[in-house]
Amino acid sequence: MNKEKPKLFRKVNTKAFNVDHYLGGDFRNTRHSKRETLEQTKGKMFGKKERGLDYTPLYRFLLSKVGSNWDEIFSEAKARLDKVEPIYGMVALIEDKKRDFIRTGESSYFSGLFVDDNNILQLSNPDLKAKDMKPFCTCCTHTFNGKLFGTE
């Protein structure tokens, strides 16, 4: 029986309303054109586009591991990710890079984390709560660590 732990990212965010996943249609706009484009004549290659990657499971995983050894957390997260760059969007290894919160989407915010001198993962601002934050606009549902602004 395969007991592999789930990945810490989702390929497509299917929980959000009206999310454009940009699937397909890259070639269809130039397929029947009479004139060759610069990319077709020069043979320019396009890099692989990363569409619809959602790292919310990673951010929740890191928040659940606050107070634990950073080396163990990092090795487990690295094994369950496609790349390690999203980890450093939330976790600061240097004091100058430490932030109180990070913005991960249009209206999603998470606590900033840092690694202290004892190699322990800590919250950058443990006093910051969802009830203290105020939304910037009334049209969106703003969340902080998965909780609505102004609650709890």
PDB file of N, CA and C in Angstrom, residues 22-117:
ATOM      1  N   TYR A  22      -6.214  29.415 -17.686  1.00  0.00           N
ATOM      2  CA  TYR A  22      -5.376  29.557 -18.868  1.00  0.00           C
ATOM      3  C   TYR A  22      -5.029  28.210 -19.493  1.00  0.00           C
ATOM      4  N   LEU A  23      -6.003  27.362 -19.641  1.00  0.00           N
ATOM      5  CA  LEU A  23      -5.743  26.052 -20.228  1.00  0.00           C
ATOM      6  C   LEU A  23      -5.967  26.095 -21.728  1.00  0.00           C
ATOM      7  N   GLY A  24      -4.997  25.663 -22.481  1.00  0.00           N
ATOM      8  CA  GLY A  24      -5.110  25.536 -23.921  1.00  0.00           C
ATOM      9  C   GLY A  24      -5.173  26.842 -24.668  1.00  0.00           C
ATOM     10  N   GLY A  25      -5.229  26.729 -25.991  1.00  0.00           N
ATOM     11  CA  GLY A  25      -5.423  27.896 -26.830  1.00  0.00           C
ATOM     12  C   GLY A  25      -4.180  28.674 -27.161  1.00  0.00           C
ATOM     13  N   ASP A  26      -3.001  28.209 -26.818  1.00  0.00           N
ATOM     14  CA  ASP A  26      -1.797  28.953 -27.136  1.00  0.00           C
ATOM     15  C   ASP A  26      -1.501  28.928 -28.633  1.00  0.00           C
ATOM     16  N   PHE A  27      -1.714  27.796 -29.284  1.00  0.00           N
ATOM     17  CA  PHE A  27      -1.373  27.647 -30.689  1.00  0.00           C
ATOM     18  C   PHE A  27      -2.538  27.969 -31.611  1.00  0.00           C
ATOM     19  N   ARG A  28      -3.749  27.902 -31.094  1.00  0.00           N
ATOM     20  CA  ARG A  28      -4.911  28.034 -31.971  1.00  0.00           C
ATOM     21  C   ARG A  28      -5.024  29.403 -32.630  1.00  0.00           C
ATOM     22  N   ASN A  29      -4.436  30.420 -32.038  1.00  0.00           N
ATOM     23  CA  ASN A  29      -4.545  31.765 -32.601  1.00  0.00           C
ATOM     24  C   ASN A  29      -3.642  31.962 -33.810  1.00  0.00           C
ATOM     25  N   THR A  30      -2.618  31.144 -33.975  1.00  0.00           N
ATOM     26  CA  THR A  30      -1.698  31.302 -35.101  1.00  0.00           C
ATOM     27  C   THR A  30      -1.706  30.129 -36.065  1.00  0.00           C
ATOM     28  N   ARG A  31      -2.519  29.145 -35.841  1.00  0.00           N
ATOM     29  CA  ARG A  31      -2.492  27.913 -36.619  1.00  0.00           C
ATOM     30  C   ARG A  31      -2.792  28.142 -38.095  1.00  0.00           C
ATOM     31  N   HIS A  32      -3.793  28.911 -38.443  1.00  0.00           N
ATOM     32  CA  HIS A  32      -4.205  29.084 -39.832  1.00  0.00           C
ATOM     33  C   HIS A  32      -3.804  30.443 -40.403  1.00  0.00           C
ATOM     34  N   SER A  33      -2.841  31.069 -39.806  1.00  0.00           N
ATOM     35  CA  SER A  33      -2.439  32.375 -40.337  1.00  0.00           C
ATOM     36  C   SER A  33      -1.549  32.190 -41.564  1.00  0.00           C
ATOM     37  N   LYS A  34      -1.705  33.068 -42.542  1.00  0.00           N
ATOM     38  CA  LYS A  34      -0.934  32.973 -43.777  1.00  0.00           C
ATOM     39  C   LYS A  34       0.495  33.461 -43.564  1.00  0.00           C
ATOM     40  N   ARG A  35       0.637  34.435 -42.691  1.00  0.00           N
ATOM     41  CA  ARG A  35       1.941  35.044 -42.484  1.00  0.00           C
ATOM     42  C   ARG A  35       2.650  34.346 -41.317  1.00  0.00           C
ATOM     43  N   GLU A  36       3.914  34.026 -41.507  1.00  0.00           N
ATOM     44  CA  GLU A  36       4.666  33.392 -40.434  1.00  0.00           C
ATOM     45  C   GLU A  36       5.127  34.442 -39.438  1.00  0.00           C
ATOM     46  N   THR A  37       5.070  34.085 -38.184  1.00  0.00           N
ATOM     47  CA  THR A  37       5.506  35.013 -37.150  1.00  0.00           C
ATOM     48  C   THR A  37       7.013  34.873 -36.932  1.00  0.00           C
ATOM     49  N   LEU A  38       7.578  35.793 -36.183  1.00  0.00           N
ATOM     50  CA  LEU A  38       9.000  35.765 -35.892  1.00  0.00           C
ATOM     51  C   LEU A  38       9.385  34.489 -35.140  1.00  0.00           C
ATOM     52  N   GLU A  39       8.509  34.056 -34.251  1.00  0.00           N
ATOM     53  CA  GLU A  39       8.798  32.846 -33.486  1.00  0.00           C
ATOM     54  C   GLU A  39       8.833  31.613 -34.379  1.00  0.00           C
ATOM     55  N   GLN A  40       7.986  31.594 -35.423  1.00  0.00           N
ATOM     56  CA  GLN A  40       7.953  30.445 -36.316  1.00  0.00           C
ATOM     57  C   GLN A  40       9.177  30.418 -37.224  1.00  0.00           C
ATOM     58  N   THR A  41       9.626  31.568 -37.693  1.00  0.00           N
ATOM     59  CA  THR A  41      10.773  31.590 -38.601  1.00  0.00           C
ATOM     60  C   THR A  41      12.092  31.423 -37.867  1.00  0.00           C
ATOM     61  N   LYS A  42      12.246  32.054 -36.720  1.00  0.00           N
ATOM     62  CA  LYS A  42      13.497  31.967 -35.962  1.00  0.00           C
ATOM     63  C   LYS A  42      13.560  30.726 -35.082  1.00  0.00           C
ATOM     64  N   GLY A  43      12.426  30.119 -34.845  1.00  0.00           N
ATOM     65  CA  GLY A  43      12.423  28.922 -34.018  1.00  0.00           C
ATOM     66  C   GLY A  43      12.551  29.209 -32.535  1.00  0.00           C
ATOM     67  N   LYS A  44      12.057  30.342 -32.105  1.00  0.00           N
ATOM     68  CA  LYS A  44      12.153  30.691 -30.701  1.00  0.00           C
ATOM     69  C   LYS A  44      11.335  29.703 -29.871  1.00  0.00           C
ATOM     70  N   MET A  45      11.944  29.213 -28.813  1.00  0.00           N
ATOM     71  CA  MET A  45      11.254  28.249 -27.964  1.00  0.00           C
ATOM     72  C   MET A  45      10.693  28.969 -26.740  1.00  0.00           C
ATOM     73  N   PHE A  46       9.513  28.584 -26.370  1.00  0.00           N
ATOM     74  CA  PHE A  46       8.878  29.172 -25.204  1.00  0.00           C
ATOM     75  C   PHE A  46       9.087  28.249 -24.019  1.00  0.00           C
ATOM     76  N   GLY A  47       9.330  28.832 -22.853  1.00  0.00           N
ATOM     77  CA  GLY A  47       9.475  28.042 -21.645  1.00  0.00           C
ATOM     78  C   GLY A  47       8.144  27.487 -21.188  1.00  0.00           C
ATOM     79  N   LYS A  48       8.210  26.508 -20.338  1.00  0.00           N
ATOM     80  CA  LYS A  48       6.992  25.913 -19.815  1.00  0.00           C
ATOM     81  C   LYS A  48       6.313  26.907 -18.883  1.00  0.00           C
ATOM     82  N   LYS A  49       5.037  27.143 -19.100  1.00  0.00           N
ATOM     83  CA  LYS A  49       4.297  28.081 -18.277  1.00  0.00           C
ATOM     84  C   LYS A  49       3.688  27.339 -17.100  1.00  0.00           C
ATOM     85  N   GLU A  50       3.832  27.916 -15.927  1.00  0.00           N
ATOM     86  CA  GLU A  50       3.255  27.315 -14.735  1.00  0.00           C
ATOM     87  C   GLU A  50       1.922  28.000 -14.475  1.00  0.00           C
ATOM     88  N   ARG A  51       0.872  27.284 -14.731  1.00  0.00           N
ATOM     89  CA  ARG A  51      -0.450  27.865 -14.624  1.00  0.00           C
ATOM     90  C   ARG A  51      -1.237  27.193 -13.521  1.00  0.00           C
ATOM     91  N   GLY A  52      -1.881  27.997 -12.701  1.00  0.00           N
ATOM     92  CA  GLY A  52      -2.806  27.468 -11.724  1.00  0.00           C
ATOM     93  C   GLY A  52      -2.186  26.799 -10.525  1.00  0.00           C
ATOM     94  N   LEU A  53      -0.926  27.094 -10.186  1.00  0.00           N
ATOM     95  CA  LEU A  53      -0.325  26.496  -9.002  1.00  0.00           C
ATOM     96  C   LEU A  53      -0.767  27.258  -7.763  1.00  0.00           C
ATOM     97  N   ASP A  54      -1.246  26.537  -6.779  1.00  0.00           N
ATOM     98  CA  ASP A  54      -1.744  27.125  -5.543  1.00  0.00           C
ATOM     99  C   ASP A  54      -0.966  26.514  -4.386  1.00  0.00           C
ATOM    100  N   TYR A  55      -0.256  27.353  -3.631  1.00  0.00           N
ATOM    101  CA  TYR A  55       0.582  26.879  -2.537  1.00  0.00           C
ATOM    102  C   TYR A  55      -0.060  27.069  -1.173  1.00  0.00           C
ATOM    103  N   THR A  56      -1.368  27.190  -1.097  1.00  0.00           N
ATOM    104  CA  THR A  56      -2.059  27.320   0.187  1.00  0.00           C
ATOM    105  C   THR A  56      -1.791  26.128   1.105  1.00  0.00           C
ATOM    106  N   PRO A  57      -1.769  24.875   0.624  1.00  0.00           N
ATOM    107  CA  PRO A  57      -1.423  23.771   1.534  1.00  0.00           C
ATOM    108  C   PRO A  57      -0.026  23.913   2.145  1.00  0.00           C
ATOM    109  N   LEU A  58       0.925  24.472   1.395  1.00  0.00           N
ATOM    110  CA  LEU A  58       2.268  24.705   1.930  1.00  0.00           C
ATOM    111  C   LEU A  58       2.222  25.718   3.064  1.00  0.00           C
ATOM    112  N   TYR A  59       1.501  26.816   2.872  1.00  0.00           N
ATOM    113  CA  TYR A  59       1.439  27.860   3.892  1.00  0.00           C
ATOM    114  C   TYR A  59       0.775  27.342   5.166  1.00  0.00           C
ATOM    115  N   ARG A  60      -0.249  26.538   5.017  1.00  0.00           N
ATOM    116  CA  ARG A  60      -0.901  25.951   6.198  1.00  0.00           C
ATOM    117  C   ARG A  60       0.018  24.955   6.893  1.00  0.00           C
ATOM    118  N   PHE A  61       0.768  24.190   6.117  1.00  0.00           N
ATOM    119  CA  PHE A  61       1.733  23.252   6.687  1.00  0.00           C
ATOM    120  C   PHE A  61       2.782  24.002   7.502  1.00  0.00           C
ATOM    121  N   LEU A  62       3.335  25.071   6.949  1.00  0.00           N
ATOM    122  CA  LEU A  62       4.364  25.828   7.652  1.00  0.00           C
ATOM    123  C   LEU A  62       3.820  26.465   8.929  1.00  0.00           C
ATOM    124  N   LEU A  63       2.590  26.983   8.875  1.00  0.00           N
ATOM    125  CA  LEU A  63       1.996  27.561  10.082  1.00  0.00           C
ATOM    126  C   LEU A  63       1.777  26.514  11.167  1.00  0.00           C
ATOM    127  N   SER A  64       1.468  25.290  10.764  1.00  0.00           N
ATOM    128  CA  SER A  64       1.249  24.234  11.752  1.00  0.00           C
ATOM    129  C   SER A  64       2.552  23.781  12.403  1.00  0.00           C
ATOM    130  N   LYS A  65       3.688  24.071  11.793  1.00  0.00           N
ATOM    131  CA  LYS A  65       4.983  23.625  12.299  1.00  0.00           C
ATOM    132  C   LYS A  65       5.737  24.712  13.068  1.00  0.00           C
ATOM    133  N   VAL A  66       5.081  25.831  13.396  1.00  0.00           N
ATOM    134  CA  VAL A  66       5.736  26.893  14.169  1.00  0.00           C
ATOM    135  C   VAL A  66       6.158  26.334  15.521  1.00  0.00           C
ATOM    136  N   GLY A  67       7.415  26.598  15.900  1.00  0.00           N
ATOM    137  CA  GLY A  67       7.965  26.097  17.151  1.00  0.00           C
ATOM    138  C   GLY A  67       8.779  24.829  16.980  1.00  0.00           C
ATOM    139  N   SER A  68       8.887  24.321  15.759  1.00  0.00           N
ATOM    140  CA  SER A  68       9.633  23.086  15.499  1.00  0.00           C
ATOM    141  C   SER A  68      10.984  23.401  14.861  1.00  0.00           C
ATOM    142  N   ASN A  69      11.816  22.374  14.738  1.00  0.00           N
ATOM    143  CA  ASN A  69      13.144  22.503  14.153  1.00  0.00           C
ATOM    144  C   ASN A  69      13.031  22.780  12.657  1.00  0.00           C
ATOM    145  N   TRP A  70      13.724  23.811  12.182  1.00  0.00           N
ATOM    146  CA  TRP A  70      13.620  24.243  10.799  1.00  0.00           C
ATOM    147  C   TRP A  70      14.170  23.196   9.825  1.00  0.00           C
ATOM    148  N   ASP A  71      15.257  22.525  10.166  1.00  0.00           N
ATOM    149  CA  ASP A  71      15.855  21.556   9.246  1.00  0.00           C
ATOM    150  C   ASP A  71      14.896  20.404   8.937  1.00  0.00           C
ATOM    151  N   GLU A  72      14.172  19.936   9.943  1.00  0.00           N
ATOM    152  CA  GLU A  72      13.202  18.863   9.729  1.00  0.00           C
ATOM    153  C   GLU A  72      12.015  19.341   8.892  1.00  0.00           C
ATOM    154  N   ILE A  73      11.553  20.550   9.187  1.00  0.00           N
ATOM    155  CA  ILE A  73      10.431  21.123   8.437  1.00  0.00           C
ATOM    156  C   ILE A  73      10.818  21.304   6.974  1.00  0.00           C
ATOM    157  N   PHE A  74      12.000  21.870   6.736  1.00  0.00           N
ATOM    158  CA  PHE A  74      12.447  22.145   5.374  1.00  0.00           C
ATOM    159  C   PHE A  74      12.621  20.868   4.570  1.00  0.00           C
ATOM    160  N   SER A  75      13.201  19.839   5.181  1.00  0.00           N
ATOM    161  CA  SER A  75      13.410  18.593   4.431  1.00  0.00           C
ATOM    162  C   SER A  75      12.079  17.935   4.064  1.00  0.00           C
ATOM    163  N   GLU A  76      11.094  17.988   4.961  1.00  0.00           N
ATOM    164  CA  GLU A  76       9.790  17.408   4.638  1.00  0.00           C
ATOM    165  C   GLU A  76       9.071  18.229   3.567  1.00  0.00           C
ATOM    166  N   ALA A  77       9.109  19.561   3.692  1.00  0.00           N
ATOM    167  CA  ALA A  77       8.435  20.414   2.711  1.00  0.00           C
ATOM    168  C   ALA A  77       9.074  20.282   1.335  1.00  0.00           C
ATOM    169  N   LYS A  78      10.401  20.220   1.298  1.00  0.00           N
ATOM    170  CA  LYS A  78      11.111  20.112   0.026  1.00  0.00           C
ATOM    171  C   LYS A  78      10.756  18.811  -0.697  1.00  0.00           C
ATOM    172  N   ALA A  79      10.563  17.748   0.064  1.00  0.00           N
ATOM    173  CA  ALA A  79      10.222  16.465  -0.543  1.00  0.00           C
ATOM    174  C   ALA A  79       8.808  16.455  -1.112  1.00  0.00           C
ATOM    175  N   ARG A  80       7.950  17.332  -0.625  1.00  0.00           N
ATOM    176  CA  ARG A  80       6.548  17.335  -1.046  1.00  0.00           C
ATOM    177  C   ARG A  80       6.213  18.487  -1.994  1.00  0.00           C
ATOM    178  N   LEU A  81       7.227  19.214  -2.479  1.00  0.00           N
ATOM    179  CA  LEU A  81       7.018  20.339  -3.391  1.00  0.00           C
ATOM    180  C   LEU A  81       7.650  20.073  -4.749  1.00  0.00           C
ATOM    181  N   ASP A  82       7.250  20.874  -5.740  1.00  0.00           N
ATOM    182  CA  ASP A  82       7.860  20.804  -7.060  1.00  0.00           C
ATOM    183  C   ASP A  82       9.124  21.655  -7.134  1.00  0.00           C
ATOM    184  N   LYS A  83       9.210  22.712  -6.310  1.00  0.00           N
ATOM    185  CA  LYS A  83      10.378  23.594  -6.225  1.00  0.00           C
ATOM    186  C   LYS A  83      10.370  24.244  -4.846  1.00  0.00           C
ATOM    187  N   VAL A  84      11.511  24.754  -4.407  1.00  0.00           N
ATOM    188  CA  VAL A  84      11.612  25.263  -3.033  1.00  0.00           C
ATOM    189  C   VAL A  84      11.371  26.767  -2.918  1.00  0.00           C
ATOM    190  N   GLU A  85      11.272  27.492  -4.015  1.00  0.00           N
ATOM    191  CA  GLU A  85      11.121  28.940  -3.959  1.00  0.00           C
ATOM    192  C   GLU A  85       9.894  29.414  -3.180  1.00  0.00           C
ATOM    193  N   PRO A  86       8.733  28.746  -3.263  1.00  0.00           N
ATOM    194  CA  PRO A  86       7.576  29.228  -2.501  1.00  0.00           C
ATOM    195  C   PRO A  86       7.781  29.216  -0.981  1.00  0.00           C
ATOM    196  N   ILE A  87       8.672  28.374  -0.494  1.00  0.00           N
ATOM    197  CA  ILE A  87       8.943  28.343   0.947  1.00  0.00           C
ATOM    198  C   ILE A  87       9.515  29.677   1.389  1.00  0.00           C
ATOM    199  N   TYR A  88      10.446  30.203   0.606  1.00  0.00           N
ATOM    200  CA  TYR A  88      11.125  31.439   0.989  1.00  0.00           C
ATOM    201  C   TYR A  88      10.273  32.673   0.755  1.00  0.00           C
ATOM    202  N   GLY A  89       9.120  32.516   0.136  1.00  0.00           N
ATOM    203  CA  GLY A  89       8.175  33.621   0.054  1.00  0.00           C
ATOM    204  C   GLY A  89       7.517  33.895   1.401  1.00  0.00           C
ATOM    205  N   MET A  90       7.482  32.884   2.248  1.00  0.00           N
ATOM    206  CA  MET A  90       6.845  33.014   3.562  1.00  0.00           C
ATOM    207  C   MET A  90       7.855  33.011   4.704  1.00  0.00           C
ATOM    208  N   VAL A  91       8.933  32.267   4.562  1.00  0.00           N
ATOM    209  CA  VAL A  91       9.914  32.104   5.632  1.00  0.00           C
ATOM    210  C   VAL A  91      11.144  32.939   5.337  1.00  0.00           C
ATOM    211  N   ALA A  92      11.552  33.753   6.312  1.00  0.00           N
ATOM    212  CA  ALA A  92      12.758  34.564   6.180  1.00  0.00           C
ATOM    213  C   ALA A  92      13.889  33.907   6.964  1.00  0.00           C
ATOM    214  N   LEU A  93      15.023  33.732   6.317  1.00  0.00           N
ATOM    215  CA  LEU A  93      16.181  33.187   6.991  1.00  0.00           C
ATOM    216  C   LEU A  93      17.080  34.296   7.536  1.00  0.00           C
ATOM    217  N   ILE A  94      16.931  35.499   7.004  1.00  0.00           N
ATOM    218  CA  ILE A  94      17.718  36.665   7.415  1.00  0.00           C
ATOM    219  C   ILE A  94      16.782  37.659   8.106  1.00  0.00           C
ATOM    220  N   GLU A  95      17.265  38.314   9.138  1.00  0.00           N
ATOM    221  CA  GLU A  95      16.463  39.251   9.927  1.00  0.00           C
ATOM    222  C   GLU A  95      15.908  40.402   9.071  1.00  0.00           C
ATOM    223  N   ASP A  96      16.658  40.851   8.073  1.00  0.00           N
ATOM    224  CA  ASP A  96      16.218  41.965   7.232  1.00  0.00           C
ATOM    225  C   ASP A  96      15.033  41.603   6.334  1.00  0.00           C
ATOM    226  N   LYS A  97      14.867  40.339   6.027  1.00  0.00           N
ATOM    227  CA  LYS A  97      13.788  39.899   5.140  1.00  0.00           C
ATOM    228  C   LYS A  97      12.494  39.575   5.877  1.00  0.00           C
ATOM    229  N   LYS A  98      12.486  39.692   7.189  1.00  0.00           N
ATOM    230  CA  LYS A  98      11.326  39.324   7.999  1.00  0.00           C
ATOM    231  C   LYS A  98      10.162  40.285   7.759  1.00  0.00           C
ATOM    232  N   ARG A  99       8.941  39.720   7.550  1.00  0.00           N
ATOM    233  CA  ARG A  99       7.732  40.523   7.333  1.00  0.00           C
ATOM    234  C   ARG A  99       6.630  40.053   8.275  1.00  0.00           C
ATOM    235  N   ASP A 100       5.747  40.967   8.664  1.00  0.00           N
ATOM    236  CA  ASP A 100       4.647  40.614   9.560  1.00  0.00           C
ATOM    237  C   ASP A 100       3.652  39.689   8.877  1.00  0.00           C
ATOM    238  N   PHE A 101       3.344  39.961   7.611  1.00  0.00           N
ATOM    239  CA  PHE A 101       2.424  39.119   6.853  1.00  0.00           C
ATOM    240  C   PHE A 101       2.818  39.144   5.395  1.00  0.00           C
ATOM    241  N   ILE A 102       2.332  38.147   4.649  1.00  0.00           N
ATOM    242  CA  ILE A 102       2.581  38.086   3.214  1.00  0.00           C
ATOM    243  C   ILE A 102       1.238  38.024   2.498  1.00  0.00           C
ATOM    244  N   ARG A 103       1.216  38.539   1.306  1.00  0.00           N
ATOM    245  CA  ARG A 103       0.011  38.486   0.468  1.00  0.00           C
ATOM    246  C   ARG A 103       0.224  37.406  -0.579  1.00  0.00           C
ATOM    247  N   THR A 104      -0.669  36.421  -0.584  1.00  0.00           N
ATOM    248  CA  THR A 104      -0.493  35.292  -1.500  1.00  0.00           C
ATOM    249  C   THR A 104      -1.444  35.328  -2.680  1.00  0.00           C
ATOM    250  N   GLY A 105      -2.443  36.148  -2.621  1.00  0.00           N
ATOM    251  CA  GLY A 105      -3.402  36.265  -3.712  1.00  0.00           C
ATOM    252  C   GLY A 105      -3.987  37.656  -3.691  1.00  0.00           C
ATOM    253  N   GLU A 106      -5.105  37.802  -4.354  1.00  0.00           N
ATOM    254  CA  GLU A 106      -5.746  39.111  -4.394  1.00  0.00           C
ATOM    255  C   GLU A 106      -6.251  39.530  -3.019  1.00  0.00           C
ATOM    256  N   SER A 107      -6.733  38.568  -2.235  1.00  0.00           N
ATOM    257  CA  SER A 107      -7.287  38.912  -0.928  1.00  0.00           C
ATOM    258  C   SER A 107      -6.935  37.880   0.140  1.00  0.00           C
ATOM    259  N   SER A 108      -5.848  37.142  -0.054  1.00  0.00           N
ATOM    260  CA  SER A 108      -5.413  36.134   0.917  1.00  0.00           C
ATOM    261  C   SER A 108      -4.089  36.555   1.540  1.00  0.00           C
ATOM    262  N   TYR A 109      -4.045  36.532   2.855  1.00  0.00           N
ATOM    263  CA  TYR A 109      -2.856  36.918   3.591  1.00  0.00           C
ATOM    264  C   TYR A 109      -2.501  35.820   4.587  1.00  0.00           C
ATOM    265  N   PHE A 110      -1.202  35.647   4.837  1.00  0.00           N
ATOM    266  CA  PHE A 110      -0.711  34.681   5.806  1.00  0.00           C
ATOM    267  C   PHE A 110       0.353  35.347   6.672  1.00  0.00           C
ATOM    268  N   SER A 111       0.541  34.817   7.877  1.00  0.00           N
ATOM    269  CA  SER A 111       1.560  35.330   8.777  1.00  0.00           C
ATOM    270  C   SER A 111       2.943  35.107   8.187  1.00  0.00           C
ATOM    271  N   GLY A 112       3.825  36.079   8.402  1.00  0.00           N
ATOM    272  CA  GLY A 112       5.210  35.912   8.009  1.00  0.00           C
ATOM    273  C   GLY A 112       5.941  35.071   9.043  1.00  0.00           C
ATOM    274  N   LEU A 113       6.883  34.274   8.594  1.00  0.00           N
ATOM    275  CA  LEU A 113       7.643  33.399   9.478  1.00  0.00           C
ATOM    276  C   LEU A 113       9.135  33.689   9.341  1.00  0.00           C
ATOM    277  N   PHE A 114       9.891  33.333  10.370  1.00  0.00           N
ATOM    278  CA  PHE A 114      11.336  33.450  10.308  1.00  0.00           C
ATOM    279  C   PHE A 114      11.975  32.341  11.131  1.00  0.00           C
ATOM    280  N   VAL A 115      13.249  32.090  10.857  1.00  0.00           N
ATOM    281  CA  VAL A 115      14.009  31.084  11.581  1.00  0.00           C
ATOM    282  C   VAL A 115      14.903  31.819  12.571  1.00  0.00           C
ATOM    283  N   ASP A 116      14.736  31.530  13.873  1.00  0.00           N
ATOM    284  CA  ASP A 116      15.506  32.240  14.890  1.00  0.00           C
ATOM    285  C   ASP A 116      16.919  31.659  15.018  1.00  0.00           C
ATOM    286  N   ASP A 117      17.694  32.177  15.979  1.00  0.00           N
ATOM    287  CA  ASP A 117      19.084  31.772  16.155  1.00  0.00           C
ATOM    288  C   ASP A 117      19.226  30.315  16.595  1.00  0.00           C
TER     289      ASP A 117
END
